Coordinates of C-alpha atoms in Angstrom, one line a residue:
Chain F
M299 CA 19.3 7.0 -19.3
Y300 CA 17.1 9.5 -18.3
T301 CA 16.1 11.8 -15.1
R302 CA 13.5 11.6 -12.6
V303 CA 12.6 15.1 -11.5
N304 CA 10.9 16.7 -8.8
Q305 CA 7.1 16.9 -9.9
R306 CA 7.2 20.5 -8.7
N307 CA 9.1 21.3 -11.7
L308 CA 7.4 19.8 -14.1
T309 CA 6.5 21.6 -16.8
S310 CA 2.8 22.0 -18.0
S311 CA 3.7 20.3 -20.9
Q312 CA 5.3 17.3 -18.9
R313 CA 2.4 16.7 -16.7
A314 CA 0.0 16.7 -19.5
R315 CA 2.2 14.2 -21.0
F316 CA 2.9 11.7 -18.0
V317 CA -1.3 11.9 -17.5
K318 CA -1.8 10.9 -21.1
A319 CA 0.4 8.1 -21.3
V320 CA -0.3 6.7 -18.2
I321 CA -3.8 7.2 -19.1
A322 CA -2.7 5.2 -22.5
L323 CA -1.6 2.3 -20.3
K324 CA -4.7 2.0 -18.6
R325 CA -6.7 2.1 -21.7
S326 CA -4.4 -1.1 -23.3
G327 CA -5.4 -2.8 -19.9
S328 CA -2.0 -3.1 -19.3
Y329 CA -2.0 -0.7 -16.0
D330 CA -4.2 -2.7 -13.9
K331 CA -1.6 -5.5 -14.0
Y332 CA 0.4 -3.7 -12.2
V333 CA -2.4 -3.0 -9.7
R334 CA -2.7 -6.9 -9.2
L335 CA 0.9 -7.5 -9.1
H336 CA 1.4 -5.5 -6.0
A337 CA -1.2 -6.7 -4.2
E338 CA -0.4 -10.3 -5.0
Y339 CA 3.5 -9.4 -3.7
F340 CA 2.1 -8.0 -0.4
A341 CA 2.8 -10.9 2.1
A342 CA 3.0 -10.5 5.6
D343 CA 5.7 -11.8 8.4
G344 CA 3.5 -12.7 10.5
E345 CA 3.0 -15.6 8.1
S346 CA 4.9 -18.8 6.3
G347 CA 7.0 -18.1 3.0
L348 CA 8.7 -15.5 0.9
R349 CA 8.2 -11.9 1.7
M350 CA 9.2 -9.6 -1.0
A351 CA 7.5 -6.2 -1.8
H352 CA 7.0 -5.5 2.1
M353 CA 7.9 -5.9 5.9
A354 CA 11.2 -7.2 4.1
P355 CA 14.7 -5.8 2.9
T356 CA 14.1 -6.2 -0.6
F357 CA 11.4 -3.2 0.4
F358 CA 13.3 -1.1 -1.6
P359 CA 14.8 -3.2 -4.4
W360 CA 12.0 -5.0 -5.2
H361 CA 9.8 -1.4 -5.5
R362 CA 12.8 0.0 -7.6
Q363 CA 12.2 -2.9 -9.9
F364 CA 8.6 -2.4 -10.0
L365 CA 8.8 1.3 -11.0
L366 CA 11.3 0.3 -13.4
V367 CA 9.4 -2.0 -15.4
F368 CA 6.3 0.3 -15.2
E369 CA 8.4 3.4 -16.2
R370 CA 9.6 1.3 -19.4
E371 CA 6.4 0.5 -20.1
L372 CA 5.4 4.2 -20.1
Q373 CA 8.3 4.9 -22.1
T374 CA 6.8 2.9 -24.9
I375 CA 3.9 5.0 -24.9
D376 CA 5.9 8.1 -24.8
P377 CA 9.9 8.1 -24.6
Q378 CA 9.8 11.5 -23.1
V379 CA 7.9 10.2 -19.9
T380 CA 9.7 9.5 -16.7
L381 CA 8.5 8.9 -13.5
P382 CA 8.4 12.1 -11.7
Y383 CA 8.8 12.2 -7.6
W384 CA 6.5 13.9 -4.8
D385 CA 8.3 15.4 -2.0
W386 CA 5.8 14.8 0.8
T387 CA 7.9 16.7 3.1
T388 CA 7.8 20.2 0.8
D389 CA 4.2 19.9 -1.0
N390 CA 2.5 18.9 1.8
Q391 CA -0.9 20.1 2.0
P392 CA -3.8 19.3 -0.1
T393 CA -3.3 22.4 -1.7
S394 CA -0.6 22.1 -3.2
A395 CA -0.7 21.9 -6.9
L396 CA 0.0 18.1 -7.5
W397 CA -3.4 17.9 -6.9
A398 CA -4.7 20.3 -9.5
A399 CA -7.1 19.5 -11.9
D400 CA -4.1 19.2 -14.7
F401 CA -2.0 16.6 -13.1
M402 CA -3.3 14.2 -10.0
G403 CA -6.3 15.7 -9.5
G404 CA -7.8 16.6 -6.2
N405 CA -9.5 15.0 -3.3
G406 CA -12.2 12.8 -2.7
R407 CA -15.9 14.3 -2.0
D408 CA -17.0 14.2 1.4
S409 CA -19.9 11.5 0.5
D410 CA -17.9 8.8 -1.0
G411 CA -14.8 9.9 -1.3
Q412 CA -15.1 10.3 -4.9
V413 CA -12.2 12.0 -6.6
M414 CA -14.2 14.4 -9.0
T415 CA -11.6 16.5 -10.5
G416 CA -8.8 15.8 -12.7
P417 CA -7.9 12.9 -15.6
F418 CA -8.7 10.5 -13.1
A419 CA -11.8 11.4 -12.0
Y420 CA -14.1 8.3 -12.8
Q421 CA -16.4 10.8 -15.1
A422 CA -13.5 11.8 -16.9
G423 CA -14.3 8.6 -18.3
A424 CA -10.7 7.2 -18.4
W425 CA -10.1 5.8 -15.3
P426 CA -12.6 2.9 -14.2
I427 CA -11.2 1.2 -11.2
T428 CA -11.3 -2.8 -12.5
Y429 CA -9.4 -4.4 -9.8
G430 CA -10.5 -3.2 -6.3
V431 CA -10.8 -3.9 -2.5
T432 CA -14.3 -2.9 -3.0
D433 CA -16.7 -2.9 -6.3
E434 CA -16.8 0.8 -6.6
K435 CA -15.9 1.6 -10.0
Y436 CA -14.5 5.2 -9.1
L437 CA -10.9 6.4 -7.7
T438 CA -11.5 7.7 -4.1
R439 CA -9.0 9.6 -1.9
N440 CA -9.4 11.3 1.4
L441 CA -6.5 13.7 1.8
G442 CA -5.2 14.4 5.6
R443 CA -7.9 11.9 6.9
P444 CA -9.7 14.4 8.8
D445 CA -11.8 12.5 11.3
R446 CA -8.7 11.7 12.7
P447 CA -6.1 13.7 11.2
I448 CA -2.5 13.2 10.1
V449 CA 0.0 15.0 8.8
L450 CA 2.6 14.1 6.2
P451 CA 5.9 13.3 7.5
T452 CA 8.2 16.2 8.0
E453 CA 11.8 17.0 6.6
A454 CA 13.1 16.4 10.1
E455 CA 11.5 13.0 10.6
L456 CA 13.0 12.0 7.4
S457 CA 16.2 12.9 8.4
D458 CA 16.5 10.9 11.5
A459 CA 15.5 7.9 9.6
L460 CA 18.6 8.7 7.2
E461 CA 20.8 8.9 9.9
I462 CA 20.7 5.3 10.4
A463 CA 23.6 3.3 8.9
T464 CA 22.7 -0.1 9.0
Y465 CA 20.8 -0.7 6.3
D466 CA 18.2 -4.0 7.5
T467 CA 18.6 -6.3 10.6
D468 CA 17.8 -9.8 12.0
P469 CA 14.8 -10.7 11.6
W470 CA 14.5 -8.1 8.7
N471 CA 10.6 -8.1 9.6
S472 CA 8.3 -5.3 10.8
A473 CA 8.6 -6.1 14.3
P474 CA 9.1 -2.8 16.2
D475 CA 12.5 -4.1 17.4
T476 CA 13.7 -5.0 14.0
E477 CA 15.7 -1.4 13.8
G478 CA 17.1 -0.3 10.5
F479 CA 16.9 2.2 7.8
R480 CA 14.6 0.0 5.9
N481 CA 12.1 -0.8 8.4
E482 CA 12.1 2.6 9.9
I483 CA 11.0 3.9 6.3
E484 CA 8.7 1.7 5.4
G485 CA 7.2 2.8 8.8
W486 CA 5.8 -0.1 10.9
T487 CA 7.6 1.1 14.0
V488 CA 4.9 3.7 15.5
S489 CA 1.3 3.8 16.8
E490 CA -1.9 4.0 15.3
S491 CA -3.1 7.7 16.0
M492 CA 0.1 8.4 13.9
G493 CA -1.2 6.6 10.8
G494 CA 2.1 4.7 10.9
Y495 CA 5.4 6.4 10.3
L496 CA 7.3 7.4 6.9
H497 CA 6.1 5.0 4.0
N498 CA 2.9 3.9 5.7
R499 CA 1.6 7.4 7.0
V500 CA 1.9 8.5 3.4
H501 CA -0.6 6.1 2.2
Q502 CA -2.8 7.0 5.0
W503 CA -2.8 10.2 4.5
V504 CA -3.8 10.2 1.1
G505 CA -6.3 7.7 2.2
G506 CA -9.1 6.0 -0.5
H507 CA -7.5 3.3 -2.7
M508 CA -4.0 3.9 -1.4
V509 CA -4.8 2.7 2.1
G510 CA -5.7 -0.7 0.5
A511 CA -4.1 -3.8 -1.3
A512 CA -4.9 -2.0 -4.3
S513 CA -2.9 1.2 -3.9
P514 CA -1.6 1.5 -7.2
N515 CA -5.0 2.2 -8.5
D516 CA -4.3 6.0 -7.3
P517 CA -1.4 7.4 -9.8
I518 CA 0.2 9.3 -7.0
F519 CA 1.3 5.4 -6.0
W520 CA 4.0 5.8 -8.5
L521 CA 5.0 9.5 -7.2
H522 CA 5.1 8.5 -3.8
H523 CA 7.5 5.6 -4.1
A524 CA 9.5 7.6 -6.9
F525 CA 10.7 9.5 -3.6
I526 CA 11.0 6.6 -1.1
D527 CA 13.1 5.3 -4.2
L528 CA 15.3 8.4 -3.9
I529 CA 15.4 8.5 0.1
W530 CA 17.1 5.4 -0.8
V531 CA 19.4 6.8 -3.2
R532 CA 20.3 9.4 -0.6
W533 CA 20.7 7.2 2.1
Q534 CA 23.6 5.3 0.1
R535 CA 25.1 8.7 -0.5
L536 CA 25.4 9.3 3.1
H537 CA 26.4 5.7 4.1
P538 CA 28.7 4.8 1.6
K539 CA 30.3 1.7 3.3
S540 CA 26.6 0.9 4.3
A541 CA 25.3 -1.9 2.0
Y542 CA 22.2 -4.1 1.4
L543 CA 21.6 -7.1 3.9
P544 CA 21.6 -9.4 4.0
A545 CA 24.6 -9.6 1.9
Q546 CA 24.3 -13.8 1.8
P547 CA 21.2 -16.7 1.9
L548 CA 20.1 -17.2 5.5
A549 CA 21.5 -20.6 6.9
A550 CA 18.8 -23.1 6.8
D551 CA 18.1 -23.5 10.8
D552 CA 17.7 -19.4 10.8
P553 CA 14.0 -19.0 11.1
E554 CA 14.2 -16.4 8.1
H555 CA 15.5 -19.4 5.9
G556 CA 13.7 -19.1 2.7
R557 CA 11.8 -16.0 3.7
V558 CA 14.1 -13.4 2.8
V559 CA 15.8 -12.8 -0.3
S560 CA 19.7 -11.6 0.2
L561 CA 21.7 -9.4 -2.2
N562 CA 22.0 -12.0 -5.0
E563 CA 18.7 -14.3 -4.9
P564 CA 16.3 -13.1 -7.3
M565 CA 13.6 -11.1 -6.3
P566 CA 10.3 -12.6 -7.8
P567 CA 8.5 -12.0 -10.0
F568 CA 11.8 -10.3 -11.7
A569 CA 14.5 -12.5 -12.3
V570 CA 16.0 -9.8 -11.1
K571 CA 18.3 -9.9 -7.9
P572 CA 19.0 -6.9 -5.6
S573 CA 22.7 -6.8 -6.3
A574 CA 21.6 -5.9 -10.2
V575 CA 19.3 -2.7 -8.8
L576 CA 21.4 -1.4 -6.3
D577 CA 23.2 1.6 -8.1
H578 CA 20.2 3.5 -10.0
R579 CA 22.6 5.4 -12.3
Q580 CA 22.8 2.7 -14.9
F581 CA 19.2 3.3 -15.4
Y582 CA 18.1 7.3 -14.5
T583 CA 19.1 10.1 -12.5
Y584 CA 17.6 12.1 -10.2
E585 CA 17.2 16.0 -10.4
E586 CA 16.6 17.0 -6.8
G587 CA 15.4 20.2 -5.6
Chain Y
M78 CA 7.4 -19.9 -2.0
T79 CA 4.8 -22.5 -1.1
R80 CA 2.8 -20.8 1.2
R81 CA 3.0 -17.7 0.6
R82 CA 0.0 -15.5 0.2
M83 CA -1.4 -14.6 -3.1
I84 CA -3.9 -12.2 -3.4
R85 CA -5.4 -12.6 -6.6
S86 CA -7.9 -12.0 -9.2
G87 CA -10.9 -10.4 -7.4
V88 CA -11.9 -8.7 -10.5
T89 CA -14.9 -6.9 -9.2
A90 CA -18.3 -7.6 -11.4
V91 CA -18.4 -4.9 -13.6
A92 CA -22.5 -5.2 -12.6
A93 CA -24.6 -2.3 -12.1
V94 CA -23.5 -1.0 -8.7
S95 CA -26.6 -0.4 -6.8
G96 CA -28.2 2.9 -6.2
T97 CA -26.6 3.2 -2.9
A98 CA -23.6 5.6 -2.8
A99 CA -21.1 3.9 -1.9
A100 CA -19.4 5.8 0.9
L101 CA -15.4 5.2 1.1
R102 CA -14.7 8.1 3.9
P103 CA -15.9 7.6 7.7
M104 CA -20.0 8.2 7.2
L105 CA -21.2 10.5 9.3
T106 CA -23.3 8.4 10.7
T107 CA -25.3 9.4 13.5
G108 CA -25.4 6.8 16.4
Q109 CA -23.3 3.7 15.5
Q110 CA -25.1 0.6 16.1
R111 CA -23.3 -1.9 17.7
A112 CA -25.6 -5.2 18.6
N113 CA -23.2 -7.3 20.3
V114 CA -24.2 -10.9 21.1
A115 CA -24.4 -11.3 24.5
P116 CA -22.6 -14.4 26.0
D117 CA -25.4 -16.2 26.8
G118 CA -25.9 -16.4 22.9
A119 CA -29.1 -14.2 23.2
G120 CA -28.7 -12.1 20.0
A121 CA -28.6 -8.4 20.3
D122 CA -32.5 -8.3 20.3
G123 CA -32.8 -10.2 23.6
A124 CA -34.2 -13.5 21.1
P125 CA -32.5 -16.9 22.0
Q126 CA -30.6 -18.0 18.3
A127 CA -30.9 -20.3 16.7
P128 CA -28.0 -23.4 17.8
L129 CA -25.5 -23.7 15.7
A130 CA -25.3 -26.0 13.2
P131 CA -22.9 -29.5 13.7
G132 CA -19.7 -28.3 13.0
A133 CA -20.0 -24.5 13.0
V134 CA -17.6 -22.3 14.8
P135 CA -19.1 -19.5 17.1
A136 CA -18.6 -16.1 16.4
L137 CA -15.5 -13.7 18.0
F138 CA -17.8 -11.2 17.4
D139 CA -20.8 -10.4 15.6
E140 CA -22.2 -7.1 15.3
V141 CA -23.3 -4.2 13.3
Y142 CA -20.9 -1.4 13.0
R143 CA -21.7 1.6 11.3
G144 CA -24.5 0.0 9.4
R145 CA -22.6 -3.2 8.1
R146 CA -22.5 -6.5 9.9
I147 CA -19.0 -7.7 10.9
Q148 CA -18.5 -11.2 12.2
G149 CA -15.1 -12.7 13.1
F150 CA -14.7 -16.6 13.5
P151 CA -11.5 -18.6 14.9
D152 CA -9.8 -20.1 11.6
A153 CA -6.7 -22.8 11.3
G154 CA -5.1 -20.8 9.1
A155 CA -1.9 -18.6 9.3
E156 CA -4.2 -16.0 9.9
G157 CA -5.7 -17.4 13.0
V158 CA -9.3 -15.2 12.4
A159 CA -11.3 -15.0 9.4
I160 CA -13.8 -12.0 9.2
K161 CA -16.7 -10.8 7.7
V162 CA -18.3 -7.8 6.5
D163 CA -22.0 -8.6 5.4
G164 CA -21.0 -12.2 4.9
K165 CA -18.1 -11.1 2.6
P166 CA -14.8 -12.3 3.5
L167 CA -11.9 -9.6 4.4
Q168 CA -9.0 -11.2 4.2
V169 CA -6.6 -10.4 6.7
M170 CA -2.9 -10.7 7.5
R171 CA -1.2 -11.5 10.7
R172 CA 1.7 -9.3 11.3
V173 CA 5.1 -11.0 13.7
D174 CA 4.2 -8.5 16.6
G175 CA 0.1 -10.4 16.8
S176 CA -1.5 -7.7 15.0
W177 CA -3.4 -7.6 11.8
I178 CA -3.7 -5.6 8.5
S179 CA -6.5 -6.2 5.6
V180 CA -6.8 -5.8 2.4
A181 CA -8.8 -2.3 3.1
N182 CA -5.7 -1.5 5.5
H183 CA -2.4 -2.4 4.1
Y184 CA -0.1 0.1 5.6
Q185 CA -1.8 0.1 9.1
P186 CA -2.0 -2.8 11.7
Y187 CA -4.3 -3.2 14.2
T188 CA -3.8 -5.2 17.7
T189 CA -7.5 -7.5 17.6
P190 CA -9.7 -9.2 14.6
L191 CA -12.7 -6.5 15.5
A192 CA -10.6 -3.6 15.3
T193 CA -9.5 -4.8 12.4
A194 CA -12.7 -5.3 11.0
R195 CA -14.6 -1.9 12.4
A196 CA -11.2 -0.1 10.6
A197 CA -12.2 -1.9 7.4
V198 CA -15.9 -0.6 7.7
D199 CA -14.5 3.1 8.6
V200 CA -12.5 2.7 5.0
I201 CA -15.1 1.1 2.5
G202 CA -17.9 3.0 4.0
R203 CA -20.9 1.5 2.5
A204 CA -19.4 -0.1 -0.4
E205 CA -19.0 -3.9 -1.1
L206 CA -15.8 -6.0 -0.6
S207 CA -14.7 -7.3 -4.3
M208 CA -11.3 -8.8 -3.9
T209 CA -11.1 -12.7 -3.3
T210 CA -8.0 -14.2 -2.5
E211 CA -6.4 -17.8 -2.4
H212 CA -6.3 -19.6 0.5
H213 CA -3.4 -20.9 1.6
H214 CA -4.0 -23.6 3.5

C-alpha cells in the first residue's frame, strides 16, 4: 500500500526521484514496451474485434492495470516512487510548475515542437524516442495548441461528467449517443473545434507526442492518466450504488459480443479482470488536495 | 481478438535524420499548396497524367498540402480507405460514427479521409512517418 499525490505537492526531492526512476527505466529499455503496448491496444469501434484500452468500458480498468504495472516497475528501481497525478483543472497553464526544468520540462519550440528544457529534452541525452509515429528522435509538445487554441477542461466540466450515475451503456462504444460516465470522460462526444472532451482534450492540449499513437513517449502521460484514475475513484465515491458495466458477458446475438469485456472477463494482455481492480485501495490511496 | 488491429513494432530506423528540421508544429508556411488532381485526370499542372496501370486504384484525393503529398485510396479493409503521406502509409482507424482517427491524431476524429490526412500533416510537419502496422485483412 502506498500513496499517490498531486504532483503540485511533491517535494523537489520527490520530483527528482520520480524523474530519475523514469529515466532509469528508459535506459534499461523497458520504458518503450509501455509505449508499444498502449499503441497496440488502441482499437477503434468502427472496426471488428475486441476493444480494450479505448472506446470501451474497459477504458478505466485497463488503464488502471497499465499504470499499476508501470508503477511497480518504477518501484523496482526506487521503492519510494509512486505515480503523481496532474489535476489539469487546477494546474492548467503552460506556466505551471509542472512544466519546470526539474520535472516534466517545458513546451516544444516553435520551429519543430522539440522540447528543449528539462530531463526529457533530447539534448539532455536520456530521452531518445525509439518508437514513434514519425522518425524524429526528440520529444515534442505544443502546449495549448496556439494555432487553434484550446483550454484544459474546467472543474465545472469535470463535475458535470461526474454527475452521470451510469458507468457505461450499450453499445459500449465512442458514439455520441453512448451516454454514461465512461464515454463522457473519455471524450469522444464533442466537436473538433474544442479538441474533444475531458480525457481526449488533455492529450490534444499537450500536443506533440501526446496526440499520437505513441502518447506514453511523453512522461506526462502517466500523470494525466493517474488523474483519470482518480476521477474514477471520485465517481465511485459519488455513486456507491453504481457499478462497472456490462456485468455479464454479452449475449451471442449482441452486435458487441466478443468486442467488449464484461466484469469478470480478463483484459488482455493482462490476465486481470475488471472486477479485480475496481477497488484501488488494495493497491494505493490518493492524497487529494 | 481475431481481427483486432495490432499496431506493432515500427521501430524507427535510427539512421541519420536528414538535415531537414522536422516540424511537429503546424508550420508557418507561406501559401499552402493544394494541387488537386482535376476531374478530367489532368494533373495539377494541367498536364495529362499517365493512364492507371491495370488493377490500380484511382485516388480519392491526391494533393500537396503544406509541402507534403497526401493521397487517399479506397481500400477493402475495415477502414475503407488507405492514406499516404509522401508515399508512406498513414495508419487510420474507423470510428463507429464513420469518422477516422489516425496514428498521428489518436484522440481526435475527422469526418473525411482528406481531413484526416491534412490533420496528420498539421501534426507531423515535415517529419517522415515511421510507424508500421499489421494489416488484419
